[in-house]
XYZ file of C-alpha atoms in Angstrom:
642
model
C 0.000 0.000 0.000
C 1.583 3.214 -1.033
C 0.692 6.173 1.095
C 0.984 9.751 -0.043
C 2.837 11.400 2.796
C 2.540 14.960 3.961
C 5.598 17.076 3.219
C 6.609 17.003 6.882
C 6.345 13.213 7.009
C 8.052 12.736 3.657
C 11.018 14.991 4.199
C 11.566 14.438 7.908
C 12.289 11.000 9.276
C 9.019 9.213 8.599
C 7.606 6.680 11.013
C 6.376 4.126 8.514
C 7.740 0.630 8.544
C 10.399 0.470 5.896
C 11.324 -2.785 4.275
C 12.961 -4.704 1.535
C 13.453 -8.244 0.416
C 15.317 -11.309 1.542
C 16.342 -13.699 -1.204
C 17.098 -17.349 -0.586
C 20.832 -17.657 -0.172
C 21.319 -13.968 -0.974
C 20.321 -12.231 2.237
C 22.713 -9.469 3.149
C 22.720 -10.967 6.605
C 23.996 -14.288 5.289
C 26.950 -12.718 3.512
C 30.472 -12.688 4.806
C 30.658 -10.402 7.857
C 32.608 -7.659 6.119
C 31.579 -6.531 2.666
C 33.526 -4.067 0.540
C 32.848 -2.333 -2.724
C 35.364 -1.922 -5.505
C 37.411 1.237 -5.016
C 40.371 2.962 -6.588
C 42.968 5.115 -4.916
C 44.398 8.382 -6.189
C 42.286 8.518 -9.340
C 42.917 11.337 -11.776
C 40.215 10.691 -14.315
C 38.125 12.952 -16.430
C 35.305 15.183 -15.333
C 32.429 17.010 -16.984
C 33.460 19.980 -19.149
C 31.235 22.337 -17.171
C 33.190 21.425 -14.025
C 36.516 21.848 -15.796
C 35.468 25.403 -16.552
C 34.791 26.027 -12.862
C 38.177 24.553 -11.931
C 39.932 26.865 -14.377
C 38.002 29.810 -12.967
C 39.101 28.918 -9.444
C 35.568 28.084 -8.240
C 36.369 24.412 -7.649
C 39.433 22.404 -6.665
C 40.667 19.790 -9.210
C 38.669 16.586 -9.470
C 41.322 14.495 -7.688
C 40.923 16.724 -4.639
C 37.136 16.522 -4.715
C 36.927 12.717 -4.698
C 37.356 10.556 -1.581
C 40.504 8.515 -1.161
C 38.613 5.399 -2.270
C 35.745 6.437 -4.545
C 33.193 3.809 -5.458
C 33.874 2.381 -8.920
C 30.747 1.690 -10.983
C 30.950 -0.506 -14.067
C 28.608 0.854 -16.771
C 26.111 -1.653 -18.096
C 27.059 -1.413 -21.778
C 29.747 1.198 -22.313
C 31.572 4.140 -20.831
C 29.545 7.279 -21.344
C 30.020 10.802 -22.571
C 29.472 13.851 -20.430
C 26.623 16.291 -20.865
C 22.950 16.451 -21.732
C 19.727 16.338 -19.738
C 17.680 13.409 -18.576
C 14.112 14.486 -19.321
C 11.417 12.952 -17.175
C 8.140 13.854 -15.550
C 6.887 14.241 -12.022
C 3.462 14.419 -10.502
C 3.653 17.703 -8.672
C 1.699 16.233 -5.764
C 3.908 13.166 -5.368
C 7.675 13.536 -5.173
C 8.459 9.836 -4.713
C 9.863 9.529 -8.268
C 12.676 11.799 -7.067
C 13.622 9.182 -4.488
C 13.528 6.546 -7.203
C 16.021 8.445 -9.356
C 18.161 11.339 -8.106
C 17.749 11.156 -4.314
C 18.766 7.580 -3.567
C 22.233 7.339 -2.004
C 22.469 5.790 1.444
C 25.126 3.938 3.429
C 24.314 0.777 1.487
C 22.157 -0.148 -1.488
C 20.635 -3.074 -3.273
C 22.594 -4.260 -6.278
C 21.040 -3.835 -9.774
C 19.616 -7.386 -9.719
C 17.878 -6.982 -6.327
C 19.720 -9.975 -4.936
C 22.165 -8.585 -2.373
C 23.086 -5.551 -0.304
C 26.235 -3.733 -1.428
C 28.273 -0.842 0.031
C 27.478 2.614 -1.272
C 28.231 5.738 0.761
C 29.846 3.349 3.239
C 33.046 1.774 1.966
C 32.259 -1.446 3.846
C 30.011 -2.823 6.557
C 30.072 -5.581 9.139
C 27.196 -7.392 10.861
C 27.697 -8.584 14.432
C 25.507 -10.657 16.743
C 22.817 -11.786 14.294
C 21.923 -8.195 13.501
C 22.248 -6.617 16.929
C 25.202 -4.479 15.823
C 26.182 -2.986 12.465
C 29.521 -1.314 11.763
C 30.076 0.997 8.813
C 33.399 2.177 7.446
C 32.938 5.509 5.658
C 35.033 6.824 2.752
C 37.995 8.860 3.838
C 37.968 12.327 2.330
C 34.356 12.149 1.120
C 32.566 15.512 0.908
C 29.115 17.009 0.887
C 27.957 18.840 -2.225
C 29.223 22.124 -0.737
C 32.724 20.678 -0.346
C 32.624 20.187 3.436
C 33.775 16.844 4.906
C 31.355 13.978 5.439
C 32.300 11.726 8.350
C 31.114 9.906 11.471
C 30.167 13.173 13.181
C 27.272 13.580 10.763
C 25.765 10.247 11.801
C 26.272 10.906 15.504
C 24.612 14.317 15.073
C 21.602 12.669 13.437
C 21.332 10.093 16.238
C 21.785 12.421 19.204
C 20.206 15.630 17.961
C 17.462 14.488 15.582
C 16.428 10.903 16.363
C 16.408 11.524 20.118
C 14.833 14.957 19.990
C 11.105 14.592 20.745
C 10.207 17.710 18.791
C 11.910 16.465 15.649
C 11.095 12.776 16.104
C 7.981 12.447 18.288
C 7.610 8.745 17.394
C 10.595 6.481 16.883
C 10.473 4.825 13.453
C 9.985 1.091 13.848
C 13.171 0.113 11.960
C 15.250 2.264 14.325
C 14.193 0.702 17.605
C 13.916 -2.581 19.411
C 11.849 -2.990 22.582
C 11.012 0.733 22.400
C 14.694 1.606 22.680
C 16.236 3.689 19.924
C 19.282 2.392 18.119
C 22.545 3.675 19.587
C 25.038 5.235 17.193
C 28.626 5.396 18.386
C 31.643 6.977 16.726
C 34.562 4.552 16.539
C 36.797 6.853 14.540
C 36.550 9.739 12.105
C 35.315 7.368 9.405
C 33.780 4.526 11.376
C 30.498 4.196 13.277
C 28.472 1.409 14.813
C 24.700 1.050 15.188
C 23.679 -1.036 18.200
C 20.144 -2.316 18.890
C 18.792 -3.616 22.188
C 17.888 -6.875 20.410
C 18.769 -8.271 16.960
C 17.177 -6.352 14.095
C 17.860 -8.656 11.183
C 16.140 -6.401 8.650
C 17.998 -3.155 9.333
C 20.098 -3.091 6.158
C 17.087 -3.821 3.973
C 15.160 -1.102 5.784
C 17.683 1.608 4.947
C 18.177 0.486 1.342
C 14.668 1.472 0.274
C 12.808 4.383 -1.260
C 12.080 6.803 1.600
C 14.334 5.165 4.234
C 13.650 5.640 7.974
C 16.550 8.075 8.241
C 18.590 10.201 5.881
C 22.211 11.246 5.839
C 22.217 14.879 6.964
C 25.028 17.482 7.221
C 25.914 18.474 10.760
C 27.976 21.488 9.707
C 24.996 23.099 7.983
C 22.158 22.097 10.336
C 23.745 23.029 13.673
C 22.880 26.691 13.070
C 19.146 25.822 13.090
C 19.228 23.521 16.140
C 18.378 24.756 19.622
C 21.239 22.837 21.225
C 23.775 24.824 19.196
C 22.054 28.150 18.633
C 20.053 29.659 21.544
C 18.644 32.354 19.262
C 16.650 30.041 16.983
C 13.310 30.802 18.658
C 10.433 28.739 20.039
C 9.413 27.358 16.652
C 12.934 26.212 15.840
C 11.793 22.621 15.265
C 9.481 23.653 12.414
C 12.263 25.712 10.864
C 14.659 22.775 11.250
C 12.270 20.405 9.465
C 11.997 22.912 6.640
C 15.781 23.089 6.398
C 16.120 19.326 5.894
C 13.580 19.436 3.068
C 16.002 18.998 0.171
C 13.222 19.446 -2.361
C 12.544 23.014 -1.277
C 15.698 24.063 0.556
C 18.268 24.052 -2.217
C 20.960 25.221 0.240
C 20.936 21.854 2.024
C 24.171 19.989 1.156
C 23.594 16.451 -0.155
C 25.609 13.370 -1.142
C 23.631 12.436 -4.247
C 24.814 12.613 -7.863
C 22.699 15.662 -8.608
C 21.647 18.617 -6.443
C 18.463 20.701 -6.836
C 18.841 23.971 -8.705
C 15.365 25.251 -7.847
C 12.746 24.410 -5.195
C 10.107 21.783 -5.830
C 7.303 24.321 -5.615
C 8.939 26.875 -7.901
C 7.445 26.824 -11.400
C 6.322 23.903 -13.530
C 9.554 21.956 -13.428
C 12.443 21.063 -11.149
C 16.041 20.892 -12.333
C 18.827 18.910 -10.674
C 22.451 19.677 -11.580
C 25.517 17.472 -11.174
C 27.190 17.311 -7.774
C 30.874 18.281 -8.232
C 31.808 16.247 -5.136
C 30.013 13.009 -6.027
C 31.874 9.972 -4.705
C 31.499 7.573 -7.645
C 33.706 7.051 -10.704
C 33.729 4.752 -13.724
C 36.518 2.158 -14.247
C 38.671 4.803 -15.923
C 38.489 6.939 -12.816
C 36.232 9.515 -14.459
C 33.838 11.142 -12.046
C 30.147 10.332 -12.327
C 27.424 11.149 -13.198
C 27.757 11.398 -16.954
C 24.542 13.404 -17.381
C 24.732 17.098 -16.459
C 21.126 17.728 -15.457
C 17.914 15.886 -14.675
C 14.775 17.842 -15.545
C 11.437 16.941 -13.971
C 8.444 18.510 -15.691
C 5.422 18.654 -13.415
C 2.179 17.132 -14.613
C -1.037 16.717 -12.641
C -3.253 14.918 -15.125
C -2.264 11.425 -16.257
C -3.276 12.255 -19.835
C -0.580 14.896 -20.090
C 1.998 12.429 -18.751
C 1.065 9.918 -21.440
C 1.056 12.582 -24.163
C 4.507 13.795 -23.170
C 5.836 10.242 -23.237
C 4.175 9.468 -26.583
C 5.681 12.623 -28.079
C 9.188 11.401 -27.242
C 9.762 14.069 -24.589
C 10.566 11.577 -21.830
C 13.921 9.804 -21.651
C 13.061 7.291 -18.952
C 9.956 6.739 -16.839
C 8.346 3.826 -15.008
C 5.524 4.332 -12.542
C 2.615 2.015 -11.847
C -0.016 4.697 -12.362
C 1.133 5.515 -15.925
C 2.913 2.507 -17.399
C -0.159 0.273 -17.060
C -1.731 -2.128 -19.607
C -4.480 0.374 -20.421
C -1.954 2.926 -21.713
C 0.322 0.497 -23.522
C -1.454 0.560 -26.930
C -1.177 4.366 -27.100
C 2.468 4.340 -26.081
C 3.268 1.438 -28.404
C 1.864 3.292 -31.420
C 4.074 6.298 -30.754
C 7.399 4.460 -30.492
C 8.746 5.134 -33.973
C 7.698 8.777 -34.133
C 8.785 9.441 -30.554
C 12.095 7.531 -30.820
C 11.573 5.471 -27.702
C 11.013 1.849 -26.749
C 8.910 0.011 -24.182
C 11.037 -2.146 -21.908
C 9.388 -5.062 -20.094
C 9.688 -4.736 -16.328
C 9.149 -7.392 -13.677
C 6.242 -6.698 -11.343
C 6.614 -7.616 -7.643
C 3.109 -6.406 -6.819
C 0.470 -8.872 -5.736
C -2.600 -7.024 -6.941
C -3.824 -4.369 -9.319
C -5.966 -2.894 -6.561
C -6.420 -3.612 -2.872
C -9.856 -2.906 -1.377
C -9.510 -1.773 2.219
C -12.632 -1.512 4.346
C -11.880 0.551 7.454
C -11.877 -2.123 10.148
C -11.360 0.541 12.850
C -14.090 2.907 11.630
C -15.020 5.701 14.052
C -18.710 4.722 13.719
C -19.224 1.649 15.962
C -21.992 0.264 13.744
C -19.879 0.492 10.602
C -16.910 -0.947 12.459
C -18.935 -4.025 13.449
C -20.202 -4.397 9.896
C -16.787 -4.091 8.244
C -15.153 -6.392 10.815
C -17.717 -9.090 10.040
C -15.904 -11.636 7.876
C -19.098 -12.866 6.213
C -19.901 -9.298 5.187
C -16.499 -8.992 3.506
C -16.850 -12.409 1.849
C -20.235 -11.388 0.493
C -18.815 -8.212 -1.029
C -15.950 -10.193 -2.553
C -18.256 -12.687 -4.282
C -20.184 -9.689 -5.671
C -17.194 -8.530 -7.753
C -16.975 -9.709 -11.369
C -13.186 -9.852 -11.508
C -12.891 -11.484 -14.908
C -15.014 -8.765 -16.492
C -12.768 -6.135 -14.885
C -9.637 -7.930 -16.074
C -10.959 -8.161 -19.628
C -12.154 -4.583 -19.943
C -9.941 -2.521 -17.608
C -6.689 -4.494 -17.686
C -6.993 -5.647 -21.312
C -7.164 -9.356 -20.373
C -3.862 -9.238 -18.450
C -3.842 -10.905 -15.052
C -6.106 -13.317 -13.220
C -8.567 -13.038 -10.299
C -6.576 -12.732 -7.098
C -6.943 -11.570 -3.523
C -4.406 -9.516 -1.567
C -2.165 -12.561 -1.175
C 1.527 -13.037 -2.014
C 2.421 -13.656 -5.630
C 2.363 -17.388 -6.518
C 6.119 -17.424 -7.156
C 7.007 -15.978 -3.731
C 9.248 -18.606 -2.076
C 7.290 -18.551 1.183
C 3.854 -18.882 -0.473
C 3.250 -22.629 -0.280
C 0.049 -24.670 -0.623
C -2.297 -21.861 0.353
C -5.449 -20.867 -1.505
C -5.403 -17.356 -0.034
C -5.070 -15.759 -3.465
C -8.006 -17.578 -5.011
C -10.453 -17.779 -2.116
C -13.762 -15.912 -2.490
C -12.888 -14.744 -6.020
C -15.792 -16.527 -7.744
C -18.396 -14.102 -9.050
C -21.633 -15.469 -7.609
C -24.455 -13.077 -6.730
C -26.538 -15.690 -4.905
C -23.561 -16.818 -2.819
C -22.773 -13.175 -2.057
C -26.325 -12.635 -0.816
C -26.106 -15.711 1.418
C -22.986 -14.392 3.147
C -24.450 -10.907 3.595
C -27.577 -12.459 5.108
C -25.415 -14.629 7.378
C -23.580 -11.500 8.504
C -26.877 -10.197 9.854
C -27.862 -7.766 7.108
C -30.786 -9.542 5.494
C -33.394 -6.777 5.766
C -34.245 -4.688 2.667
C -36.294 -1.595 1.988
C -38.924 -1.293 -0.723
C -36.297 -0.423 -3.339
C -34.202 -3.541 -2.714
C -31.525 -1.757 -0.680
C -29.966 -3.844 2.076
C -30.370 -2.201 5.498
C -27.770 -1.656 8.180
C -28.268 -1.995 11.934
C -29.637 1.559 12.019
C -32.425 0.663 9.587
C -30.947 2.805 6.812
C -29.673 1.589 3.414
C -26.055 0.437 3.518
C -23.830 2.877 1.651
C -20.066 2.347 1.335
C -18.130 5.417 0.239
C -14.851 4.378 -1.384
C -12.075 6.947 -1.027
C -9.767 6.986 -4.027
C -7.301 9.290 -5.757
C -7.921 11.180 -8.967
C -4.503 10.179 -10.310
C -5.561 6.517 -10.531
C -8.257 6.486 -13.251
C -8.009 2.715 -13.672
C -9.198 2.322 -10.094
C -12.189 4.537 -10.812
C -12.972 2.320 -13.811
C -12.859 -0.746 -11.564
C -15.171 0.915 -9.054
C -17.732 1.621 -11.754
C -17.968 -2.123 -12.450
C -18.101 -2.929 -8.726
C -20.817 -0.335 -8.244
C -23.090 -2.226 -10.602
C -22.531 -5.686 -9.144
C -22.689 -4.545 -5.506
C -26.023 -2.928 -6.319
C -27.258 -6.396 -7.318
C -26.804 -7.530 -3.708
C -28.351 -4.370 -2.265
C -25.176 -2.432 -1.379
C -24.671 1.110 -2.681
C -21.098 2.022 -3.601
C -20.222 5.705 -3.839
C -16.983 6.861 -5.428
C -15.252 9.532 -3.348
C -12.514 10.916 -5.604
C -10.008 13.126 -3.772
C -6.513 14.573 -4.062
C -3.590 12.568 -2.638
C -3.185 15.129 0.152
C -6.835 14.856 1.199
C -6.733 11.070 1.055
C -3.692 11.069 3.328
C -5.367 13.483 5.754
C -8.541 11.419 5.999
C -6.636 8.166 6.439
C -4.618 9.700 9.269
C -7.817 11.005 10.884
C -9.567 7.613 10.501
C -12.431 9.303 8.649
C -13.313 7.002 5.764
C -15.419 3.936 4.985
C -13.165 2.218 2.502
C -10.099 3.124 0.496
C -8.083 1.662 -2.343
C -4.404 1.013 -2.747
C -2.046 -0.536 -5.256
C -1.275 -4.087 -4.247
C 2.410 -3.475 -3.739
C 4.678 -5.695 -1.639
C 3.666 -9.098 -2.907
C 6.953 -10.824 -3.586
C 9.984 -11.260 -1.317
C 9.635 -7.613 -0.276
C 6.687 -8.799 1.834
C 9.147 -10.335 4.308
C 10.218 -7.021 5.739
C 7.058 -5.084 4.959
C 4.078 -7.373 5.615
C 1.472 -4.607 5.834
C -0.979 -6.537 3.614
C -0.822 -9.548 5.937
C -1.481 -7.615 9.144
C -1.762 -3.947 10.063
C 1.726 -2.496 10.300
C 2.835 1.035 9.486
C 1.258 2.275 6.267
C -1.689 -0.148 6.340
C -4.823 1.525 5.014
C -7.448 -0.896 6.315
C -7.052 -0.431 10.080
C -5.424 2.889 11.071
C -5.891 2.359 14.811
C -4.448 -1.149 14.754
C -1.567 0.140 12.689
C -0.834 2.739 15.364
C -0.875 0.017 17.992
C 1.782 -1.868 16.054
C 3.877 1.269 15.594
C 3.631 2.058 19.300
C 2.362 5.607 18.876
C -0.627 6.473 21.117
C -2.723 3.375 20.360
C -6.475 3.953 20.668
C -7.536 0.367 20.048
C -5.802 -2.987 20.275
C -6.172 -5.297 17.274
C -7.906 -8.670 17.646
C -6.034 -11.640 19.064
C -5.306 -13.091 15.637
C -3.506 -9.954 14.500
C -1.593 -9.692 17.763
C -0.479 -13.275 17.165
C 0.744 -12.291 13.691
C 2.742 -9.404 15.160
C 4.328 -11.726 17.744
C 5.347 -14.257 15.084
C 6.829 -11.506 12.966
C 8.846 -10.155 15.867
C 10.122 -13.568 16.984
C 10.810 -15.310 13.663
C 11.457 -12.548 11.131
C 12.893 -9.470 12.817
C 14.963 -11.389 15.353
C 16.410 -13.998 12.985
C 18.857 -13.610 10.133
C 18.197 -17.167 8.992
C 16.174 -17.041 5.758
C 14.445 -20.381 6.390
C 13.275 -19.199 9.811
C 12.047 -15.930 8.348
C 10.107 -17.723 5.634
C 8.591 -20.123 8.164
C 7.329 -17.134 10.149
C 5.879 -15.452 7.068
C 4.073 -18.675 6.094
C 2.432 -18.815 9.524
C 1.392 -15.171 9.203
C -0.030 -15.850 5.727
C -2.262 -18.649 7.011
C -3.688 -16.399 9.709
C -4.280 -13.651 7.135
C -5.993 -16.202 4.906
C -8.336 -17.234 7.701
C -9.124 -13.671 8.778
C -9.497 -12.216 5.250
C -8.633 -8.648 6.310
C -8.704 -7.167 2.790
C -9.700 -8.146 -0.743
C -8.204 -7.644 -4.191
C -9.052 -7.730 -7.879
C -6.324 -9.297 -10.008
C -2.739 -10.485 -10.102
C -0.947 -7.800 -12.178
C 0.630 -8.370 -15.561
C 2.392 -6.417 -18.275
C 4.606 -3.895 -16.437
C 6.934 -1.822 -18.596
C 9.093 1.313 -18.762
C 9.329 4.077 -21.368
C 12.960 4.478 -22.457
C 14.190 6.957 -25.072
C 16.492 5.740 -27.835
C 18.957 8.472 -26.902
C 19.601 7.370 -23.313
C 22.138 4.575 -22.795
C 23.167 2.068 -20.120
C 19.521 1.487 -19.159
C 18.808 -2.218 -18.464
C 16.745 -4.113 -21.035
C 13.724 -6.396 -20.829
C 13.026 -8.068 -17.479
C 16.180 -6.680 -15.862
C 14.356 -4.166 -13.682
C 11.504 -4.417 -11.220
C 8.579 -2.042 -10.818
C 9.565 -1.710 -7.188
C 9.906 1.072 -4.672
C 11.233 -1.097 -1.852
C 14.237 -1.804 -4.006
C 14.035 1.588 -5.722
C 14.252 1.143 -9.446
C 15.737 2.610 -11.560
C 18.030 4.148 -8.894
C 19.715 0.827 -8.070
C 20.662 0.312 -11.730
C 23.387 2.943 -11.293
C 21.612 5.873 -12.914
C 24.815 7.907 -12.575
C 26.173 5.841 -15.504
C 23.241 6.636 -17.786
C 24.307 8.949 -20.584
C 22.797 10.808 -23.502
C 23.857 9.908 -27.050
C 22.153 12.014 -29.712
C 23.493 9.994 -32.641
């Protein structure tokens, strides 16, 4: 379930459960204790011409002085690139997550391009001690922020002591950064070495910081101290709000960063956002030439999906892959424009388990609606009243098959369970039987089924205007639910309003993309039980996160949480983790918390003929837990106008 976060949530630390995947035999926690990336010492390679001009003018030191002692060497996919040009892409102005999937993703570690193992990134190496209780990171000597100031262990200690532990800046500890309600301890072992120590083993920590929107960011102490009360007594009473604004790299372009490109203008300034190369970026190609190859990345803002598709079809997009645009419905239009637009459609692997998750609010503020939605027979009845095959044929162009919000069939821990196929048969009479069994058998003179208050049952489904395919699905559901006496109303809202109403627990039902259905479900099981980010039970989700719980979940869900804590979080053994997930799946199957429409099919990316070193068919995933395309080494992409 992808939430649209408020700006404060998105740019601050975020309290949602992060996650990633654990592959059989490839878990980062089953690697050798110390892992190092390829580095070179004393490189004197090339650099972009625009930086050479600044060196000659005295605005920058030579490239050899700007690189760390051991820069990270990145092998281009196909060939060494040429400097210059702009990567043209698009951005929904209300959702900045594509920035994290492209230009903003550089953390201590990263997933490799195949999504099979964790590799060093900002950190030169790492070591795992005590089954995940302690993590040690060796940083790169001489590495610098984008303003040229040193990056070292002090920056991480500053984050831990002055941001993570400050109640004004972090009122709720993010789940991945605590164990037993105790925040992770960060200790400086040397100028370029730190250790993270948890109260108990946290076997998923590396995966949790290798994702899109990680639970913490690398932030510059030298710049931020001036806005922090502990260092500047003159900051004022609202210093915390100012501080959060200062760490918003999308709107505060003065914030030093470690990424390959830095923002040239604020996110809210105009109809596009431009990112320019970072002269102090820490990566080089095998020849020692500083990356990135591309000078600028230009994000043009679009609000309506139609304009996104038109821009792509006109050949004005160099690379783009997002689940709300590159969907089967849009593929015929984009396919027809390939020759004229000089682009190709690249097949992408889909880790999602469903085209659309249907999330009744099981913790509804209205007690009567809460009882109704928590009634399993009521949910089963609604599920049987959905003609999934008709939706697949007409909305998804025959791609996919009827499926609930269950793991993908090929997930290694999904064994001999019918969770995906249960209650997917379209059967109006069977649906009526379950709704009657749930206690809602009374009707008015117009055939409307009545609730406990004697009024017709109306379910208002909260959805976002940027997902027109979901609205199409709802139109079909509206007709078939009416056949069993249930009125469905479509409540179309902006992403910001949807987020606000979810946080306030003021909705009947909402929709979400069925993300996290493959091995990424191991460390983000929100579809199996209500963890951070779950849309179907906000109060139970808060209980799991530990932030001011208003209602405990039922015993079955508490049992799921206990299994997850004991067999997944506390164990680095993949077999043990998978055993725990299988147990959680069976409970989710029996409880039937949510329902889905179809197993997705036909994911793809739009890739211009002029951009190079982009992986080909089935080499990328449509994933935000392992943020693609960022993990494919986008700093080695280059523009060739031949």
